[in-house]
């Protein structure tokens, strides 16, 4: 059974802190790992990672994939209250079409 | 620039009633998906479609039916709603390449009493 596990499930920090969110997976037919940010409504796409060791960056957010150890991390530096959201990790697998297997999400709260 | 639009946004049903959720995308995407999101369980795939006229089962298809009569629309039907189907339903679409992400609608919050 394909499985994606995120940790921690919930995290509360102060504005300006740096956070690291974790995602481990156990799937067949791995194609990619994706990170999404979900505030009130639609999950919005952050990163797609397909190769080990290559960091992807967007402003204060960065992510890296380790395909040998089967995990990814999402780092957010100098956090702001607008970073408060649920962060979803999903693994793309190929079974007829590209499907996503999601983790439970990490609820991140940034206090001023 | 609408992207993925879901209607309705909220709905309350009684057990045994039927309804259809509509998803429309204007990005000319081949692939479309329906997920449900429950507390503590992430998103789970219900059904998906790789093109007009084709549908396939996902992880949790029981109690749902789908149709893709037009490329831009993907309908999710509940024939006889049950309280266990109380959830937030998300539609997504994507291009048919493994290096392309899925884009999500804002969701439909459905309560079955």
GROMACS .gro file of C-alpha atoms in nm:
model
  225
    1UNK     CA    1   0.000   0.000   0.000
    2UNK     CA    2   0.134   0.341  -0.099
    3UNK     CA    3   0.193   0.563   0.203
    4UNK     CA    4   0.307   0.921   0.268
    5UNK     CA    5   0.371   1.037   0.626
    6UNK     CA    6   0.428   1.396   0.732
    7UNK     CA    7   0.573   1.523   1.057
    8UNK     CA    8   0.507   1.705   1.272
    9UNK     CA    9   0.130   1.715   1.230
   10UNK     CA   10   0.115   2.053   1.399
   11UNK     CA   11   0.375   2.321   1.469
   12UNK     CA   12   0.351   2.660   1.640
   13UNK     CA   13   0.643   2.904   1.616
   14UNK     CA   14   0.711   3.275   1.646
   15UNK     CA   15   0.747   3.511   1.355
   16UNK     CA   16   1.107   3.513   1.234
   17UNK     CA   17   1.179   3.151   1.328
   18UNK     CA   18   1.297   2.892   1.076
   19UNK     CA   19   1.092   2.574   1.039
   20UNK     CA   20   1.154   2.236   0.878
   21UNK     CA   21   0.867   2.016   0.771
   22UNK     CA   22   0.924   1.649   0.697
   23UNK     CA   23   0.771   1.407   0.449
   24UNK     CA   24   0.859   1.039   0.418
   25UNK     CA   25   0.711   0.801   0.167
   26UNK     CA   26   0.680   0.438   0.068
   27UNK     CA   27   0.528   0.396  -0.277
   28UNK     CA   28   0.560   0.195  -0.596
   29UNK     CA   29   0.625   0.368  -0.931
   30UNK     CA   30   0.757   0.692  -0.781
   31UNK     CA   31   0.765   0.981  -1.029
   32UNK     CA   32   0.776   1.302  -0.823
   33UNK     CA   33   0.720   1.461  -0.486
   34UNK     CA   34   0.512   1.775  -0.459
   35UNK     CA   35   0.454   2.031  -0.186
   36UNK     CA   36   0.132   2.232  -0.164
   37UNK     CA   37   0.023   2.512   0.069
   38UNK     CA   38  -0.342   2.511   0.180
   39UNK     CA   39  -0.488   2.812   0.350
   40UNK     CA   40  -0.868   2.840   0.362
   41UNK     CA   41  -0.948   2.680   0.030
   42UNK     CA   42  -0.758   2.531  -0.265
   43UNK     CA   43  -0.417   2.374  -0.216
   44UNK     CA   44  -0.170   2.587  -0.411
   45UNK     CA   45   0.137   2.437  -0.573
   46UNK     CA   46   0.479   2.516  -0.424
   47UNK     CA   47   0.738   2.271  -0.558
   48UNK     CA   48   0.780   1.956  -0.759
   49UNK     CA   49   1.094   1.748  -0.697
   50UNK     CA   50   1.206   1.459  -0.911
   51UNK     CA   51   1.581   1.429  -0.854
   52UNK     CA   52   1.772   1.365  -0.533
   53UNK     CA   53   1.991   1.634  -0.383
   54UNK     CA   54   1.878   1.924  -0.599
   55UNK     CA   55   1.734   2.202  -0.388
   56UNK     CA   56   1.441   2.400  -0.518
   57UNK     CA   57   1.399   2.754  -0.384
   58UNK     CA   58   1.132   3.017  -0.398
   59UNK     CA   59   1.199   3.318  -0.181
   60UNK     CA   60   1.214   3.203   0.181
   61UNK     CA   61   1.095   2.852   0.097
   62UNK     CA   62   1.318   2.568  -0.014
   63UNK     CA   63   1.284   2.194  -0.051
   64UNK     CA   64   1.504   1.895  -0.120
   65UNK     CA   65   1.442   1.528  -0.197
   66UNK     CA   66   1.639   1.220  -0.090
   67UNK     CA   67   1.529   0.926  -0.307
   68UNK     CA   68   1.762   0.683  -0.131
   69UNK     CA   69   1.619   0.750   0.216
   70UNK     CA   70   1.270   0.821   0.076
   71UNK     CA   71   1.203   1.160   0.229
   72UNK     CA   72   1.180   1.528   0.158
   73UNK     CA   73   1.200   1.841   0.371
   74UNK     CA   74   1.042   2.181   0.326
   75UNK     CA   75   1.226   2.469   0.492
   76UNK     CA   76   1.080   2.811   0.559
   77UNK     CA   77   1.319   3.079   0.686
   78UNK     CA   78   1.229   3.409   0.855
   79UNK     CA   79   0.868   3.296   0.892
   80UNK     CA   80   0.583   3.547   0.863
   81UNK     CA   81   0.222   3.526   0.982
   82UNK     CA   82   0.120   3.481   0.620
   83UNK     CA   83   0.303   3.148   0.618
   84UNK     CA   84   0.039   3.007   0.853
   85UNK     CA   85  -0.130   2.724   0.661
   86UNK     CA   86  -0.151   2.350   0.621
   87UNK     CA   87   0.142   2.221   0.415
   88UNK     CA   88   0.065   1.910   0.213
   89UNK     CA   89   0.318   1.666   0.078
   90UNK     CA   90   0.211   1.444  -0.211
   91UNK     CA   91   0.393   1.176  -0.407
   92UNK     CA   92   0.316   1.137  -0.777
   93UNK     CA   93   0.290   0.777  -0.893
   94UNK     CA   94   0.213   0.638  -1.236
   95UNK     CA   95  -0.077   0.395  -1.252
   96UNK     CA   96  -0.251   0.464  -1.584
   97UNK     CA   97  -0.235   0.835  -1.510
   98UNK     CA   98  -0.026   1.044  -1.277
   99UNK     CA   99  -0.191   1.004  -0.939
  100UNK     CA  100  -0.106   1.183  -0.616
  101UNK     CA  101  -0.084   1.011  -0.279
  102UNK     CA  102  -0.111   1.271  -0.004
  103UNK     CA  103   0.022   1.285   0.349
  104UNK     CA  104  -0.194   1.406   0.636
  105UNK     CA  105  -0.054   1.759   0.621
  106UNK     CA  106   0.135   1.974   0.872
  107UNK     CA  107  -0.060   2.261   1.027
  108UNK     CA  108   0.185   2.549   1.073
  109UNK     CA  109   0.090   2.844   1.291
  110UNK     CA  110   0.311   3.154   1.303
  111UNK     CA  111   0.249   3.378   1.603
  112UNK     CA  112   0.346   3.747   1.585
  113UNK     CA  113  -0.847   3.364  -1.531
  114UNK     CA  114  -1.073   3.115  -1.349
  115UNK     CA  115  -0.860   2.795  -1.344
  116UNK     CA  116  -1.063   2.521  -1.172
  117UNK     CA  117  -1.415   2.616  -1.061
  118UNK     CA  118  -1.633   2.399  -0.837
  119UNK     CA  119  -2.004   2.439  -0.777
  120UNK     CA  120  -2.170   2.448  -0.533
  121UNK     CA  121  -1.938   2.572  -0.256
  122UNK     CA  122  -2.157   2.437   0.027
  123UNK     CA  123  -2.443   2.191   0.046
  124UNK     CA  124  -2.638   2.013   0.316
  125UNK     CA  125  -2.817   1.691   0.223
  126UNK     CA  126  -3.033   1.442   0.404
  127UNK     CA  127  -2.935   1.075   0.409
  128UNK     CA  128  -3.056   0.905   0.092
  129UNK     CA  129  -3.072   1.219  -0.123
  130UNK     CA  130  -2.874   1.247  -0.444
  131UNK     CA  131  -2.669   1.531  -0.584
  132UNK     CA  132  -2.407   1.619  -0.842
  133UNK     CA  133  -2.096   1.827  -0.789
  134UNK     CA  134  -1.965   2.012  -1.094
  135UNK     CA  135  -1.603   2.086  -1.177
  136UNK     CA  136  -1.507   2.306  -1.470
  137UNK     CA  137  -1.156   2.396  -1.588
  138UNK     CA  138  -1.052   2.646  -1.853
  139UNK     CA  139  -0.687   2.540  -1.889
  140UNK     CA  140  -0.749   2.277  -2.160
  141UNK     CA  141  -0.618   2.007  -1.927
  142UNK     CA  142  -0.654   1.644  -2.030
  143UNK     CA  143  -0.658   1.494  -1.681
  144UNK     CA  144  -0.913   1.566  -1.410
  145UNK     CA  145  -0.951   1.427  -1.059
  146UNK     CA  146  -1.192   1.420  -0.767
  147UNK     CA  147  -1.059   1.401  -0.408
  148UNK     CA  148  -1.214   1.407  -0.066
  149UNK     CA  149  -1.042   1.564   0.234
  150UNK     CA  150  -1.124   1.447   0.585
  151UNK     CA  151  -0.963   1.563   0.911
  152UNK     CA  152  -0.634   1.385   0.980
  153UNK     CA  153  -0.643   1.187   0.655
  154UNK     CA  154  -0.510   1.417   0.384
  155UNK     CA  155  -0.669   1.409   0.038
  156UNK     CA  156  -0.784   1.077  -0.105
  157UNK     CA  157  -0.853   1.013  -0.471
  158UNK     CA  158  -1.213   0.913  -0.553
  159UNK     CA  159  -1.218   0.894  -0.935
  160UNK     CA  160  -1.015   1.041  -1.216
  161UNK     CA  161  -1.032   1.089  -1.591
  162UNK     CA  162  -0.757   1.091  -1.851
  163UNK     CA  163  -0.975   1.236  -2.124
  164UNK     CA  164  -1.323   1.308  -2.252
  165UNK     CA  165  -1.544   1.002  -2.222
  166UNK     CA  166  -1.306   0.806  -1.995
  167UNK     CA  167  -1.314   0.760  -1.617
  168UNK     CA  168  -1.138   0.532  -1.369
  169UNK     CA  169  -1.160   0.446  -1.001
  170UNK     CA  170  -0.926   0.590  -0.742
  171UNK     CA  171  -0.859   0.490  -0.384
  172UNK     CA  172  -1.211   0.544  -0.238
  173UNK     CA  173  -1.468   0.514  -0.523
  174UNK     CA  174  -1.756   0.338  -0.344
  175UNK     CA  175  -2.079   0.539  -0.331
  176UNK     CA  176  -1.971   0.781  -0.606
  177UNK     CA  177  -2.009   0.795  -0.983
  178UNK     CA  178  -1.846   1.032  -1.231
  179UNK     CA  179  -1.886   1.145  -1.588
  180UNK     CA  180  -1.666   1.338  -1.830
  181UNK     CA  181  -1.886   1.422  -2.129
  182UNK     CA  182  -1.688   1.735  -2.216
  183UNK     CA  183  -1.315   1.789  -2.178
  184UNK     CA  184  -1.361   2.092  -1.954
  185UNK     CA  185  -1.615   1.937  -1.714
  186UNK     CA  186  -1.595   1.654  -1.462
  187UNK     CA  187  -1.906   1.565  -1.262
  188UNK     CA  188  -1.914   1.376  -0.931
  189UNK     CA  189  -2.245   1.216  -0.834
  190UNK     CA  190  -2.373   1.079  -0.507
  191UNK     CA  191  -2.670   0.853  -0.580
  192UNK     CA  192  -2.780   0.792  -0.220
  193UNK     CA  193  -2.591   1.013   0.023
  194UNK     CA  194  -2.466   0.869   0.353
  195UNK     CA  195  -2.331   1.050   0.662
  196UNK     CA  196  -1.988   0.892   0.592
  197UNK     CA  197  -1.972   1.105   0.277
  198UNK     CA  198  -1.966   1.426   0.481
  199UNK     CA  199  -1.640   1.580   0.366
  200UNK     CA  200  -1.475   1.856   0.166
  201UNK     CA  201  -1.449   1.760  -0.201
  202UNK     CA  202  -1.175   1.895  -0.424
  203UNK     CA  203  -1.147   1.879  -0.798
  204UNK     CA  204  -0.811   1.907  -0.972
  205UNK     CA  205  -0.681   1.908  -1.328
  206UNK     CA  206  -0.345   1.867  -1.496
  207UNK     CA  207  -0.166   1.830  -1.825
  208UNK     CA  208  -0.089   1.468  -1.921
  209UNK     CA  209   0.283   1.481  -1.836
  210UNK     CA  210   0.446   1.351  -1.521
  211UNK     CA  211   0.637   1.678  -1.469
  212UNK     CA  212   0.320   1.887  -1.444
  213UNK     CA  213   0.145   1.958  -1.111
  214UNK     CA  214  -0.224   1.925  -1.044
  215UNK     CA  215  -0.422   2.248  -0.999
  216UNK     CA  216  -0.704   2.249  -0.748
  217UNK     CA  217  -1.043   2.416  -0.716
  218UNK     CA  218  -1.161   2.583  -0.395
  219UNK     CA  219  -1.357   2.281  -0.277
  220UNK     CA  220  -1.718   2.191  -0.196
  221UNK     CA  221  -1.811   2.145   0.169
  222UNK     CA  222  -2.079   1.874   0.185
  223UNK     CA  223  -2.269   1.775   0.498
  224UNK     CA  224  -2.497   1.472   0.507
  225UNK     CA  225  -2.744   1.466   0.796
   0.00000   0.00000   0.00000
